Amino acid sequence: MGPTQRPDGSAPPPAEPFPRVPAYAWAWLQRSRPVLHEAARRLTGGPPSARFMADLRERFTQDPFTREVLIGVIADVAFRGRVPERRPPGASWDRGLTWWAAAIAGATPSEFERRSRAQPAGQRQLFAVETDSAPGPARSPGRRSGSPERVMLARALRELLAAAEGDQVPADAVRQLLTRLEPDT
């Protein structure tokens, strides 16, 4: 079996060409210093030269090695080694970064945006926050109450601060709080 064959002996499907990179995506890359410096390090062994971006743009379309390295660097540095399927809830990305994410994920930017707007099923916030009008202590207008866990944590932190001596919190008070917060094991 050759390197370009599948285990069943058939040839793999032809690779989809990488889409043409728009100017705004190149502009994002040029502004993203960590990504740019890592790309230069991997491709040249040093920091980016004055001509690095111009050379990179030209070589990207012609050289599969350069293309693969740059895509890998963007995935590693900008997306922490993962191929993003959607933008994280609440995150705001530059449209150039969104373009790279969509292209790396094999989607169009509009398809990627649609996925990003759709919340994944079953995911909930760590501390659900809602406004409520439940009976209890008077609240100032606009003040929100949270989940029972959040309320309990806030109360425990206030008690911890009350035990502070100046700006110092006694270690015993922290230990007691941790004992109260840790689940029984």
Tab-separated table of N, CA and C in Angstrom, residues 15-114:
chain	number	residue	atom	x	y	z
A	15	ALA	N	-7.732	16.491	-2.868
A	15	ALA	CA	-7.775	17.510	-1.824
A	15	ALA	C	-8.481	18.759	-2.345
A	16	GLU	N	-9.311	19.308	-1.482
A	16	GLU	CA	-9.981	20.560	-1.833
A	16	GLU	C	-8.936	21.674	-1.828
A	17	PRO	N	-8.940	22.520	-2.835
A	17	PRO	CA	-7.981	23.625	-2.800
A	17	PRO	C	-8.352	24.586	-1.665
A	18	PHE	N	-7.334	25.133	-1.040
A	18	PHE	CA	-7.592	26.089	0.032
A	18	PHE	C	-8.133	27.359	-0.603
A	19	PRO	N	-9.163	27.965	-0.018
A	19	PRO	CA	-9.737	29.168	-0.633
A	19	PRO	C	-8.734	30.325	-0.715
A	20	ARG	N	-8.992	31.212	-1.658
A	20	ARG	CA	-8.150	32.405	-1.807
A	20	ARG	C	-8.297	33.254	-0.542
A	21	VAL	N	-7.175	33.655	0.020
A	21	VAL	CA	-7.168	34.415	1.270
A	21	VAL	C	-7.470	35.882	0.957
A	22	PRO	N	-8.536	36.430	1.548
A	22	PRO	CA	-8.853	37.843	1.286
A	22	PRO	C	-7.870	38.779	2.002
A	23	ALA	N	-7.809	39.999	1.527
A	23	ALA	CA	-6.875	40.994	2.080
A	23	ALA	C	-7.097	41.206	3.573
A	24	TYR	N	-8.347	41.206	4.032
A	24	TYR	CA	-8.598	41.441	5.459
A	24	TYR	C	-8.074	40.302	6.331
A	25	ALA	N	-8.012	39.071	5.803
A	25	ALA	CA	-7.446	37.956	6.561
A	25	ALA	C	-5.920	38.089	6.639
A	26	TRP	N	-5.294	38.562	5.537
A	26	TRP	CA	-3.855	38.819	5.584
A	26	TRP	C	-3.561	39.961	6.552
A	27	ALA	N	-4.431	40.977	6.564
A	27	ALA	CA	-4.232	42.111	7.476
A	27	ALA	C	-4.302	41.640	8.932
A	28	TRP	N	-5.250	40.738	9.246
A	28	TRP	CA	-5.326	40.200	10.604
A	28	TRP	C	-4.019	39.488	10.948
A	29	LEU	N	-3.517	38.671	10.013
A	29	LEU	CA	-2.289	37.927	10.264
A	29	LEU	C	-1.130	38.884	10.543
A	30	GLN	N	-1.039	39.944	9.777
A	30	GLN	CA	0.043	40.908	9.965
A	30	GLN	C	-0.055	41.581	11.327
A	31	ARG	N	-1.275	41.813	11.828
A	31	ARG	CA	-1.459	42.437	13.146
A	31	ARG	C	-1.262	41.446	14.288
A	32	SER	N	-1.413	40.173	14.016
A	32	SER	CA	-1.298	39.153	15.053
A	32	SER	C	0.166	38.776	15.245
A	33	ARG	N	0.841	39.527	16.069
A	33	ARG	CA	2.281	39.345	16.258
A	33	ARG	C	2.667	37.929	16.706
A	34	PRO	N	1.972	37.326	17.686
A	34	PRO	CA	2.386	35.974	18.091
A	34	PRO	C	2.303	34.963	16.944
A	35	VAL	N	1.246	35.049	16.136
A	35	VAL	CA	1.091	34.120	15.016
A	35	VAL	C	2.164	34.404	13.966
A	36	LEU	N	2.366	35.644	13.650
A	36	LEU	CA	3.345	36.026	12.631
A	36	LEU	C	4.761	35.616	13.041
A	37	HIS	N	5.127	35.854	14.285
A	37	HIS	CA	6.468	35.495	14.749
A	37	HIS	C	6.676	33.978	14.741
A	38	GLU	N	5.650	33.221	15.136
A	38	GLU	CA	5.780	31.767	15.115
A	38	GLU	C	5.864	31.246	13.686
A	39	ALA	N	5.100	31.829	12.785
A	39	ALA	CA	5.173	31.415	11.377
A	39	ALA	C	6.577	31.677	10.821
A	40	ALA	N	7.123	32.845	11.120
A	40	ALA	CA	8.477	33.158	10.647
A	40	ALA	C	9.488	32.205	11.260
A	41	ARG	N	9.339	31.909	12.543
A	41	ARG	CA	10.273	31.000	13.206
A	41	ARG	C	10.248	29.613	12.553
A	42	ARG	N	9.024	29.123	12.265
A	42	ARG	CA	8.917	27.786	11.675
A	42	ARG	C	9.371	27.746	10.216
A	43	LEU	N	9.165	28.838	9.501
A	43	LEU	CA	9.510	28.837	8.082
A	43	LEU	C	10.939	29.297	7.797
A	44	THR	N	11.467	30.193	8.636
A	44	THR	CA	12.798	30.740	8.356
A	44	THR	C	13.805	30.501	9.470
A	45	GLY	N	13.309	30.109	10.638
A	45	GLY	CA	14.209	29.901	11.769
A	45	GLY	C	14.502	31.155	12.547
A	46	GLY	N	13.888	32.265	12.191
A	46	GLY	CA	14.139	33.521	12.894
A	46	GLY	C	12.906	34.407	12.906
A	47	PRO	N	13.064	35.642	13.368
A	47	PRO	CA	11.936	36.577	13.392
A	47	PRO	C	11.571	37.035	11.976
A	48	PRO	N	10.379	37.585	11.817
A	48	PRO	CA	9.974	38.024	10.474
A	48	PRO	C	10.826	39.194	9.990
A	49	SER	N	11.241	39.105	8.745
A	49	SER	CA	11.995	40.196	8.129
A	49	SER	C	11.000	41.230	7.594
A	50	ALA	N	11.535	42.303	7.050
A	50	ALA	CA	10.682	43.349	6.480
A	50	ALA	C	9.856	42.823	5.312
A	51	ARG	N	10.374	41.845	4.579
A	51	ARG	CA	9.674	41.290	3.415
A	51	ARG	C	8.898	40.011	3.728
A	52	PHE	N	8.891	39.591	4.976
A	52	PHE	CA	8.306	38.294	5.302
A	52	PHE	C	6.847	38.186	4.860
A	53	MET	N	6.023	39.155	5.164
A	53	MET	CA	4.594	39.078	4.796
A	53	MET	C	4.414	39.019	3.284
A	54	ALA	N	5.124	39.850	2.558
A	54	ALA	CA	4.994	39.845	1.093
A	54	ALA	C	5.421	38.492	0.530
A	55	ASP	N	6.522	37.966	1.029
A	55	ASP	CA	6.989	36.653	0.565
A	55	ASP	C	6.000	35.553	0.967
A	56	LEU	N	5.491	35.644	2.157
A	56	LEU	CA	4.553	34.636	2.652
A	56	LEU	C	3.287	34.598	1.797
A	57	ARG	N	2.745	35.755	1.487
A	57	ARG	CA	1.539	35.818	0.651
A	57	ARG	C	1.775	35.172	-0.711
A	58	GLU	N	2.928	35.434	-1.281
A	58	GLU	CA	3.243	34.877	-2.598
A	58	GLU	C	3.442	33.359	-2.505
A	59	ARG	N	4.222	32.917	-1.527
A	59	ARG	CA	4.520	31.487	-1.395
A	59	ARG	C	3.315	30.674	-0.938
A	60	PHE	N	2.411	31.286	-0.197
A	60	PHE	CA	1.251	30.572	0.337
A	60	PHE	C	0.426	29.934	-0.774
A	61	THR	N	0.206	30.665	-1.841
A	61	THR	CA	-0.623	30.135	-2.926
A	61	THR	C	0.112	29.117	-3.781
A	62	GLN	N	1.436	29.179	-3.812
A	62	GLN	CA	2.212	28.318	-4.698
A	62	GLN	C	2.838	27.112	-4.011
A	63	ASP	N	3.110	27.199	-2.733
A	63	ASP	CA	3.884	26.166	-2.049
A	63	ASP	C	3.046	25.452	-0.984
A	64	PRO	N	2.697	24.177	-1.201
A	64	PRO	CA	1.884	23.446	-0.220
A	64	PRO	C	2.537	23.375	1.162
A	65	PHE	N	3.873	23.276	1.226
A	65	PHE	CA	4.557	23.217	2.510
A	65	PHE	C	4.323	24.503	3.292
A	66	THR	N	4.521	25.650	2.646
A	66	THR	CA	4.306	26.942	3.301
A	66	THR	C	2.865	27.066	3.761
A	67	ARG	N	1.936	26.648	2.914
A	67	ARG	CA	0.513	26.716	3.252
A	67	ARG	C	0.218	25.866	4.494
A	68	GLU	N	0.713	24.646	4.514
A	68	GLU	CA	0.468	23.747	5.653
A	68	GLU	C	1.091	24.291	6.938
A	69	VAL	N	2.289	24.830	6.844
A	69	VAL	CA	2.941	25.388	8.031
A	69	VAL	C	2.134	26.564	8.561
A	70	LEU	N	1.739	27.482	7.687
A	70	LEU	CA	0.985	28.650	8.148
A	70	LEU	C	-0.355	28.243	8.753
A	71	ILE	N	-1.059	27.349	8.129
A	71	ILE	CA	-2.346	26.895	8.670
A	71	ILE	C	-2.122	26.235	10.036
A	72	GLY	N	-1.060	25.439	10.133
A	72	GLY	CA	-0.740	24.811	11.422
A	72	GLY	C	-0.415	25.830	12.499
A	73	VAL	N	0.338	26.859	12.142
A	73	VAL	CA	0.684	27.904	13.114
A	73	VAL	C	-0.576	28.638	13.569
A	74	ILE	N	-1.446	28.983	12.645
A	74	ILE	CA	-2.673	29.685	13.023
A	74	ILE	C	-3.501	28.806	13.959
A	75	ALA	N	-3.641	27.516	13.625
A	75	ALA	CA	-4.391	26.608	14.496
A	75	ALA	C	-3.719	26.482	15.856
A	76	ASP	N	-2.392	26.351	15.875
A	76	ASP	CA	-1.676	26.176	17.143
A	76	ASP	C	-1.717	27.418	18.019
A	77	VAL	N	-1.443	28.567	17.435
A	77	VAL	CA	-1.307	29.787	18.232
A	77	VAL	C	-2.654	30.469	18.463
A	78	ALA	N	-3.414	30.695	17.413
A	78	ALA	CA	-4.675	31.427	17.567
A	78	ALA	C	-5.787	30.574	18.173
A	79	PHE	N	-5.773	29.265	17.884
A	79	PHE	CA	-6.866	28.398	18.339
A	79	PHE	C	-6.397	27.291	19.272
A	80	ARG	N	-5.208	27.473	19.862
A	80	ARG	CA	-4.653	26.544	20.849
A	80	ARG	C	-4.615	25.094	20.378
A	81	GLY	N	-4.229	24.918	19.128
A	81	GLY	CA	-4.034	23.579	18.597
A	81	GLY	C	-5.289	22.855	18.161
A	82	ARG	N	-6.402	23.552	18.123
A	82	ARG	CA	-7.659	22.910	17.735
A	82	ARG	C	-8.196	23.549	16.465
A	83	VAL	N	-8.938	22.757	15.720
A	83	VAL	CA	-9.645	23.302	14.567
A	83	VAL	C	-10.987	23.790	15.106
A	84	PRO	N	-11.233	25.089	15.047
A	84	PRO	CA	-12.475	25.612	15.631
A	84	PRO	C	-13.689	25.246	14.786
A	85	GLU	N	-14.717	24.777	15.416
A	85	GLU	CA	-15.975	24.483	14.716
A	85	GLU	C	-16.913	25.686	14.764
A	86	ARG	N	-16.724	26.511	15.771
A	86	ARG	CA	-17.541	27.711	15.948
A	86	ARG	C	-16.793	28.665	16.872
A	87	ARG	N	-17.194	29.918	16.863
A	87	ARG	CA	-16.635	30.907	17.781
A	87	ARG	C	-17.240	30.653	19.156
A	88	PRO	N	-16.451	30.710	20.216
A	88	PRO	CA	-17.006	30.475	21.546
A	88	PRO	C	-18.122	31.475	21.866
A	89	PRO	N	-19.135	31.033	22.607
A	89	PRO	CA	-20.238	31.949	22.964
A	89	PRO	C	-19.692	33.201	23.647
A	90	GLY	N	-20.174	34.333	23.211
A	90	GLY	CA	-19.791	35.614	23.797
A	90	GLY	C	-18.487	36.192	23.271
A	91	ALA	N	-17.744	35.434	22.472
A	91	ALA	CA	-16.476	35.930	21.952
A	91	ALA	C	-16.720	36.826	20.739
A	92	SER	N	-15.923	37.848	20.626
A	92	SER	CA	-15.988	38.748	19.482
A	92	SER	C	-14.655	38.651	18.753
A	93	TRP	N	-14.706	38.239	17.496
A	93	TRP	CA	-13.487	38.064	16.722
A	93	TRP	C	-13.439	39.045	15.574
A	94	ASP	N	-12.238	39.469	15.226
A	94	ASP	CA	-11.976	40.239	14.027
A	94	ASP	C	-12.419	39.390	12.832
A	95	ARG	N	-12.897	40.034	11.783
A	95	ARG	CA	-13.395	39.243	10.653
A	95	ARG	C	-12.276	38.471	9.953
A	96	GLY	N	-11.036	38.955	10.036
A	96	GLY	CA	-9.917	38.210	9.478
A	96	GLY	C	-9.673	36.913	10.242
A	97	LEU	N	-9.740	36.972	11.558
A	97	LEU	CA	-9.591	35.765	12.376
A	97	LEU	C	-10.747	34.812	12.098
A	98	THR	N	-11.952	35.351	11.952
A	98	THR	CA	-13.105	34.511	11.636
A	98	THR	C	-12.909	33.829	10.286
A	99	TRP	N	-12.356	34.549	9.314
A	99	TRP	CA	-12.127	33.936	8.007
A	99	TRP	C	-11.155	32.757	8.140
A	100	TRP	N	-10.040	32.961	8.845
A	100	TRP	CA	-9.073	31.878	9.016
A	100	TRP	C	-9.716	30.689	9.724
A	101	ALA	N	-10.501	30.952	10.767
A	101	ALA	CA	-11.163	29.861	11.498
A	101	ALA	C	-12.076	29.077	10.567
A	102	ALA	N	-12.876	29.791	9.780
A	102	ALA	CA	-13.800	29.126	8.854
A	102	ALA	C	-13.027	28.311	7.820
A	103	ALA	N	-11.994	28.890	7.238
A	103	ALA	CA	-11.228	28.191	6.204
A	103	ALA	C	-10.548	26.946	6.761
A	104	ILE	N	-9.979	27.051	7.946
A	104	ILE	CA	-9.317	25.903	8.562
A	104	ILE	C	-10.337	24.814	8.886
A	105	ALA	N	-11.548	25.230	9.281
A	105	ALA	CA	-12.606	24.263	9.605
A	105	ALA	C	-13.289	23.718	8.356
A	106	GLY	N	-12.928	24.233	7.176
A	106	GLY	CA	-13.533	23.749	5.936
A	106	GLY	C	-14.919	24.310	5.692
A	107	ALA	N	-15.158	25.506	6.184
A	107	ALA	CA	-16.464	26.142	6.034
A	107	ALA	C	-16.297	27.512	5.393
A	108	THR	N	-17.408	28.053	4.919
A	108	THR	CA	-17.390	29.435	4.460
A	108	THR	C	-17.566	30.319	5.697
A	109	PRO	N	-17.166	31.581	5.612
A	109	PRO	CA	-17.371	32.458	6.769
A	109	PRO	C	-18.841	32.551	7.201
A	110	SER	N	-19.779	32.581	6.240
A	110	SER	CA	-21.193	32.677	6.634
A	110	SER	C	-21.656	31.386	7.314
A	111	GLU	N	-21.191	30.238	6.825
A	111	GLU	CA	-21.527	28.963	7.471
A	111	GLU	C	-20.942	28.922	8.883
A	112	PHE	N	-19.717	29.378	9.033
A	112	PHE	CA	-19.055	29.409	10.339
A	112	PHE	C	-19.826	30.322	11.293
A	113	GLU	N	-20.258	31.484	10.800
A	113	GLU	CA	-21.032	32.415	11.634
A	113	GLU	C	-22.362	31.792	12.060
A	114	ARG	N	-23.011	31.067	11.148
A	114	ARG	CA	-24.271	30.388	11.504
A	114	ARG	C	-24.045	29.398	12.638
